[in-house]
XYZ file of C-alpha atoms in Angstrom:
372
model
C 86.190 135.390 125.175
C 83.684 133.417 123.335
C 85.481 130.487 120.973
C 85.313 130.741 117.874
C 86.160 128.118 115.070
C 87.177 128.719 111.555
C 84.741 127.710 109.185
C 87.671 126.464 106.863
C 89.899 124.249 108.966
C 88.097 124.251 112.507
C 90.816 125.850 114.327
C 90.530 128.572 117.108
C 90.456 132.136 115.985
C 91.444 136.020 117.309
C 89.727 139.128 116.703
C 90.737 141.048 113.769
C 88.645 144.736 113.842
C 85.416 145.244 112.837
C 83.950 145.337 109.388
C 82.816 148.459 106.797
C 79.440 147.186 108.502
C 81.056 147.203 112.223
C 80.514 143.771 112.504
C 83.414 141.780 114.612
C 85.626 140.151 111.869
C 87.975 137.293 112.728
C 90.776 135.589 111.718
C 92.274 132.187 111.732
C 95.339 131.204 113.575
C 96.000 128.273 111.381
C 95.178 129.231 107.999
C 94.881 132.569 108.048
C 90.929 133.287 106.871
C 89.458 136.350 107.662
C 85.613 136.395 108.120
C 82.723 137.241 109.930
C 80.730 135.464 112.132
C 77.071 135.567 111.824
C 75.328 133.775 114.365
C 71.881 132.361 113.202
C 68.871 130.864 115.013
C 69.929 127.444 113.946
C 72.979 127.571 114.951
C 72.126 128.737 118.729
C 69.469 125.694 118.395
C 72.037 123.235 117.698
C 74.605 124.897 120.737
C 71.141 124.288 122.785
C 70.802 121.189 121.548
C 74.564 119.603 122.173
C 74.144 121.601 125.712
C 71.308 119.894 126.690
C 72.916 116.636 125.124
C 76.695 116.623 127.191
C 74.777 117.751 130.164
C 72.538 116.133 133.092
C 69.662 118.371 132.434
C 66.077 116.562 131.590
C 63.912 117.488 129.311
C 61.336 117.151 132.498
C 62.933 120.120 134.384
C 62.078 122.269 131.419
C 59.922 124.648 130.774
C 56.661 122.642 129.344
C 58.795 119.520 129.912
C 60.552 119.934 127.074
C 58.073 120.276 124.424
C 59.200 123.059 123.000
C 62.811 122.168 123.227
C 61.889 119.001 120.925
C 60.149 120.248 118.372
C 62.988 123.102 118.056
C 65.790 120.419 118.182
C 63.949 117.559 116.126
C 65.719 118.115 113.039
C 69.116 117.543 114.800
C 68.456 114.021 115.518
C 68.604 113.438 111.380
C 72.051 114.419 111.222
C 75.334 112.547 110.993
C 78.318 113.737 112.626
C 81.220 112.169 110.529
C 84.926 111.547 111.769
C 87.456 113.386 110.178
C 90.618 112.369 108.601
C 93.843 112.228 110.623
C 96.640 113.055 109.029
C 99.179 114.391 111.633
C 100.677 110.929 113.477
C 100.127 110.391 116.787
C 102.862 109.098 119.936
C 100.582 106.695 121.272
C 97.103 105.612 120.052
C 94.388 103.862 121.951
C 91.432 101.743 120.357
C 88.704 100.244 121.948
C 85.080 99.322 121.450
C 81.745 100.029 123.339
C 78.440 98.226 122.766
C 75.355 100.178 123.109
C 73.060 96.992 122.449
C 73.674 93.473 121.486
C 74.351 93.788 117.675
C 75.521 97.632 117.963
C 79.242 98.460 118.821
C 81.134 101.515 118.348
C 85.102 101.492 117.635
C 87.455 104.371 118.928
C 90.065 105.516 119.000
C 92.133 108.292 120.490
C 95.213 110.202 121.708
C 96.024 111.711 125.293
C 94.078 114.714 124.011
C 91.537 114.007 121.272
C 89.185 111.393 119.691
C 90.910 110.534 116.734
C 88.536 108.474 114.500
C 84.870 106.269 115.252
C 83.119 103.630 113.647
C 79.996 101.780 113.888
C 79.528 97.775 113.910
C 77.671 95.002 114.822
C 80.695 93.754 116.686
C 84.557 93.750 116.737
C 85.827 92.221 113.526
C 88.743 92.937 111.133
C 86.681 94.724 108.685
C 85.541 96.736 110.955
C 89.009 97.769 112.812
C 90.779 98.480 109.298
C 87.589 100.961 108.366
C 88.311 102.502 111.549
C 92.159 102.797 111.326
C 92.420 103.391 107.171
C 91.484 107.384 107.831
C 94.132 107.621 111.177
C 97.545 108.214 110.317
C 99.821 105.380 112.136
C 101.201 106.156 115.534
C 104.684 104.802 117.216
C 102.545 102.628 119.735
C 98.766 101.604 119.896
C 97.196 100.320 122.955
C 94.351 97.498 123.188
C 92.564 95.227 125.530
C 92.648 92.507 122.737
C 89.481 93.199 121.044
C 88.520 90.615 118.757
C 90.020 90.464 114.975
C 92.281 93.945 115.633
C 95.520 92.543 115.258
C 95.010 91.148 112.155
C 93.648 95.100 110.711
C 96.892 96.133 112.746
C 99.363 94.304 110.343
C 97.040 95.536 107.307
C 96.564 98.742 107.724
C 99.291 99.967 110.621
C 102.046 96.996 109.843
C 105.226 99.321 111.454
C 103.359 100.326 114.648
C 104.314 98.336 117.734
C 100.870 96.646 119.949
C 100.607 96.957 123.710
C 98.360 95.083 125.304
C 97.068 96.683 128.202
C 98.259 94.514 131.535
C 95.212 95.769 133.797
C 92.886 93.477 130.918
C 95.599 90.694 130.960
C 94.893 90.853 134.520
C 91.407 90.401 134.335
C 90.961 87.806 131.573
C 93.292 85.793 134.008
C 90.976 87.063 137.488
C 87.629 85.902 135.146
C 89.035 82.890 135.736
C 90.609 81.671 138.829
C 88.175 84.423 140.695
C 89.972 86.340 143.591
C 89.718 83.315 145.945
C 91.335 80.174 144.086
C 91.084 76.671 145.532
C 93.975 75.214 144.505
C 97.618 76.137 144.938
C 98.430 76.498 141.182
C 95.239 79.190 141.015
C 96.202 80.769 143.774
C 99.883 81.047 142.273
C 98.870 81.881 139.318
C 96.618 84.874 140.422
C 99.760 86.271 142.183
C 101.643 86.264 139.266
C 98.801 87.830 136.927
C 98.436 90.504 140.127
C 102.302 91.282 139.987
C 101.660 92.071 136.469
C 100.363 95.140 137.408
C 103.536 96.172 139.172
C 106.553 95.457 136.452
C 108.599 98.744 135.844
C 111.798 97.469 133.972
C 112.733 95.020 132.133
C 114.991 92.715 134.265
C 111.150 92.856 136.326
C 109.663 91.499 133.161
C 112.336 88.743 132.100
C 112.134 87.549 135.456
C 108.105 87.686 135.646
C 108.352 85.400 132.177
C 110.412 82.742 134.000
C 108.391 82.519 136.923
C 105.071 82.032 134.778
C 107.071 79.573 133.189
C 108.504 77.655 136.103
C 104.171 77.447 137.294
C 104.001 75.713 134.296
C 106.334 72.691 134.828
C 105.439 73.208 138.406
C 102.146 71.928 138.112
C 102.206 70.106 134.284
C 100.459 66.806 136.545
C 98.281 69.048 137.675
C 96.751 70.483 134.709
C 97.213 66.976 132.925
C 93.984 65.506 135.058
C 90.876 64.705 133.305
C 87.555 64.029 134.247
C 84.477 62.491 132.486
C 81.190 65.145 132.525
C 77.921 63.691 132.815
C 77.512 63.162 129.161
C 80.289 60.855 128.915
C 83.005 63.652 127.176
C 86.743 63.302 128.630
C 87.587 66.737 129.335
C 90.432 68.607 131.466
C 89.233 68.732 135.249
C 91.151 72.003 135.454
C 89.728 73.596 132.500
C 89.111 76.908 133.591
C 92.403 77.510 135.108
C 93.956 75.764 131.755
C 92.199 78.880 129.843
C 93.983 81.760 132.495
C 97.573 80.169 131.868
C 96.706 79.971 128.288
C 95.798 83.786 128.086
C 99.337 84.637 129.518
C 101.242 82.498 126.924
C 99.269 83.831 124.145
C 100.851 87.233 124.938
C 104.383 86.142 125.940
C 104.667 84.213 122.550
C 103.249 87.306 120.917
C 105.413 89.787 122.589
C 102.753 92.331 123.257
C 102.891 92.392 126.963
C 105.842 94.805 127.650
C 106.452 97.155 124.667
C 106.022 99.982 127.315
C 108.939 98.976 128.353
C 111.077 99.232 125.013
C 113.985 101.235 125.914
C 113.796 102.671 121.722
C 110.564 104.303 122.044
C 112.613 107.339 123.506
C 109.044 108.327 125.362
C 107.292 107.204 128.582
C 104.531 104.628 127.068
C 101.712 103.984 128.992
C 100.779 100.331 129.828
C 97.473 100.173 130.147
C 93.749 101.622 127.977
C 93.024 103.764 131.011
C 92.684 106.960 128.933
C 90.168 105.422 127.032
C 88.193 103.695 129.831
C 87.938 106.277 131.813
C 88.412 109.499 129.797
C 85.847 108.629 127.181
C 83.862 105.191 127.501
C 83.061 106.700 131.321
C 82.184 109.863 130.077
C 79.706 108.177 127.108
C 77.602 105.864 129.551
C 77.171 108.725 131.992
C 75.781 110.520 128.997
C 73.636 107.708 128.655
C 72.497 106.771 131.746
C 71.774 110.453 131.767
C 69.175 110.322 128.794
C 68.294 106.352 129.460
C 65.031 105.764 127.111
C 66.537 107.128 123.511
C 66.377 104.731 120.792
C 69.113 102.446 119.213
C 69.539 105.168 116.350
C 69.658 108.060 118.793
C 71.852 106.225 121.427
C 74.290 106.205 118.092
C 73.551 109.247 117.194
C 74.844 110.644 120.777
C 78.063 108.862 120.592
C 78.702 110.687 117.281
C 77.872 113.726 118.717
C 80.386 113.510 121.817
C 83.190 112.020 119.612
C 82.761 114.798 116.962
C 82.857 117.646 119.340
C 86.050 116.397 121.136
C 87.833 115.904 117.664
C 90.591 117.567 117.066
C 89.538 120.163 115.247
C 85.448 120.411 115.164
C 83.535 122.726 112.370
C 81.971 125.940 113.212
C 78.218 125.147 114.167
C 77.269 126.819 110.771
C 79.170 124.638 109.188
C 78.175 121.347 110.761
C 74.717 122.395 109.854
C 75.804 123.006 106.474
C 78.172 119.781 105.336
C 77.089 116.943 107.806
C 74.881 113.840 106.125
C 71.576 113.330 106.559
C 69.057 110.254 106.837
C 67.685 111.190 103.487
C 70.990 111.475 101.944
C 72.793 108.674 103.392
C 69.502 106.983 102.157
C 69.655 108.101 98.937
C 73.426 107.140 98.655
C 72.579 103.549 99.990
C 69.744 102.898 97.334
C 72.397 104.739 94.155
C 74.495 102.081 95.487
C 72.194 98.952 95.518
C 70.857 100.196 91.731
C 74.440 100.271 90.499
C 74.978 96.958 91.893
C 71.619 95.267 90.416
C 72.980 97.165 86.998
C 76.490 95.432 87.490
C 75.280 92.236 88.292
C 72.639 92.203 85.126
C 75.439 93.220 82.364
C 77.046 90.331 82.234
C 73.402 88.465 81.071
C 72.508 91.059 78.244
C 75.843 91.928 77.193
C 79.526 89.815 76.741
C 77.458 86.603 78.052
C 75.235 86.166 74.982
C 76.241 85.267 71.272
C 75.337 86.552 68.362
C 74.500 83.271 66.634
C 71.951 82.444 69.004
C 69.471 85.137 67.986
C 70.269 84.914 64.345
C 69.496 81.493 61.901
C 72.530 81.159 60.481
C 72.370 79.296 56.617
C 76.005 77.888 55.012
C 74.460 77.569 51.441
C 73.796 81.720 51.486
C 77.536 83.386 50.830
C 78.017 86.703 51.745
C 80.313 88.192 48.531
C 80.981 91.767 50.193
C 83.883 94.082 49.494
């Protein structure tokens, strides 16, 4: 049976008779709204349109190559598909970001099921995080690969939720550096220890994985303490790369972000790592657009919206997408109120409480004013 969405809420509906007219009427599971559901030629455009969009289809292998498809779909490309707000909390949460080009990023995040909420940057900065987590509702437990400024939006905007850092990018950030071949026996100790990471299931495992890290430490302290002169003449530590991986693993001991999966209080299995969002939707967005490589910055964006919006929890009715989503123009116009409000702002403060009277008006003591 063919899925239908309520234009009110965006949840599934049933069949509920057939109209005076004997059109099919339907009703809402959630809300209860009773309606019919008119399919126009837009809306089969737009189902065309996202089609063509999720799938691996070219616009070469149709008919024309594609000519007629584009001029049909053209007008989709001007609309915005906008998260919605979450209010129902979440278990577990995870947030990540994933650059399109250089100065374009995109912030997500998501559940085991759903993408939750989406937000477009220049690149991963506390603003940015708290715009993206002010319209989620805060979970038990969110999970992150450490992007840059989201613990501080964490302890703004979520301050009672609990950070994991996933282990498998702990791992990493320590592999970037001491490479899967170390030359020394403190990197080649040290890998082993960031490797066994991977492989901690309780918490005796952890407490002992701590003192180990922290026995390497003492270990080698003479080690690590030898310098070298570069060929500019700077002092700097000859280790300094494998200075940075043992440095990475303290930051998140101190921190205490490493092994809240572990927390026997969460009463739930928590995962450990961002997997779900790796794989389950950063995968599933660069096959998208390796599948439709040549789109513009704008449309690239544009695409990412699209696939985030449609695996939302509850989506709108393709009529109704059609009919509430933002456009260029209006987003435009928005932008420019917004600018002429702000020149208006800025200018009161010139002709208005900033100026005095007596400076536009001669002002003579011998002339006495003798009103009532």
């Amino acid at each position: 049976m063919k899925n239908v969405r309520c234009p009110n809420c965006g949840f599934s509906c049933r069949k509920h008779g057939r109209s005076n007219a004997g059109s099919q009427r339907w009703i809402c599971k959630q809300c209860k709204c009773s309606f019919t559901n008119i399919i126009t030629k837009d809306e089969v455009e737009l189902q065309m349109f996202l089609k063509w969009l999720f799938g691996k289809n070219t616009q070469n292998e149709m008919p024309g190559q594609g000519r007629s498809f584009r001029r049909k779909t053209a007008r989709f490309w001007e609309l915005w598909p906008l998260p919605p707000k979450i209010e129902v909390s979440s278990t577990v949460v995870f947030v990540d970001g994933i650059y399109l080009a250089r100065n374009a990023c995109i912030l997500i995040c998501c559940n085991e099921r759903y993408v939750l909420g989406w937000y477009i940057c220049r690149y991963e900065h506390s603003r940015a995080w708290c715009a993206l987590l002010q319209r989620i509702s805060s979970p038990i437990v969110v999970i992150s690969d450490g992007g840059t400024g989201f613990q501080k939006a964490l302890k703004k905007v979520w301050p009672r939720t609990k950070l994991q850092r996933c282990i498998f990018h702990a791992f990493q950030q320590v592999k970037r550096y001491t490479t899967t071949r170390p030359k020394s026996l403190a990197g080649s100790e040290l890998y082993g220890l960031a490797k066994a990471l991977l492989t901690i299931k309780t918490q005796d495992q952890a407490r002992l994985w701590i003192q180990n890290v922290m026995s390497w430490k003492i270990r080698h302290k003479v080690f690590l303490a030898e310098i070298t002169i570069d060929e500019y003449g700077t002092i700097r530590p000859k280790h300094e790369r494998l200075i940075k991986a043992e440095n990475s693993l303290i930051k998140l001991i101190n921190k205490q972000v490493l092994f809240t999966y572990l927390d026997e209080f969460l009463g739930f299995e928590c995962p450990a790592t961002n997997n779900r969002i790796e794989g389950g939707i950063n995968a599933q967005l660069r096959a998208m657009l390796r599948n439709h490589r040549g789109m513009s910055i704008e449309r690239r964006i544009k695409a990412v919206f699209w696939w985030c919006y449609m695996h939302s929890p509850n989506p709108l009715s393709y009529k109704e997408i059609l009919k509430v989503m933002p456009t260029n123009k209006s987003i435009s116009d928005i932008y420019n109120t917004m600018i002429m409000q702000s020149r208006l702002d800025n200018s009161i403060p010139t002709w208005g409480d900033a100026i005095v009277w007596s400076d536009l008006h001669n002002y003579d003591r011998s002339f006495s004013n003798s009103w009532d």
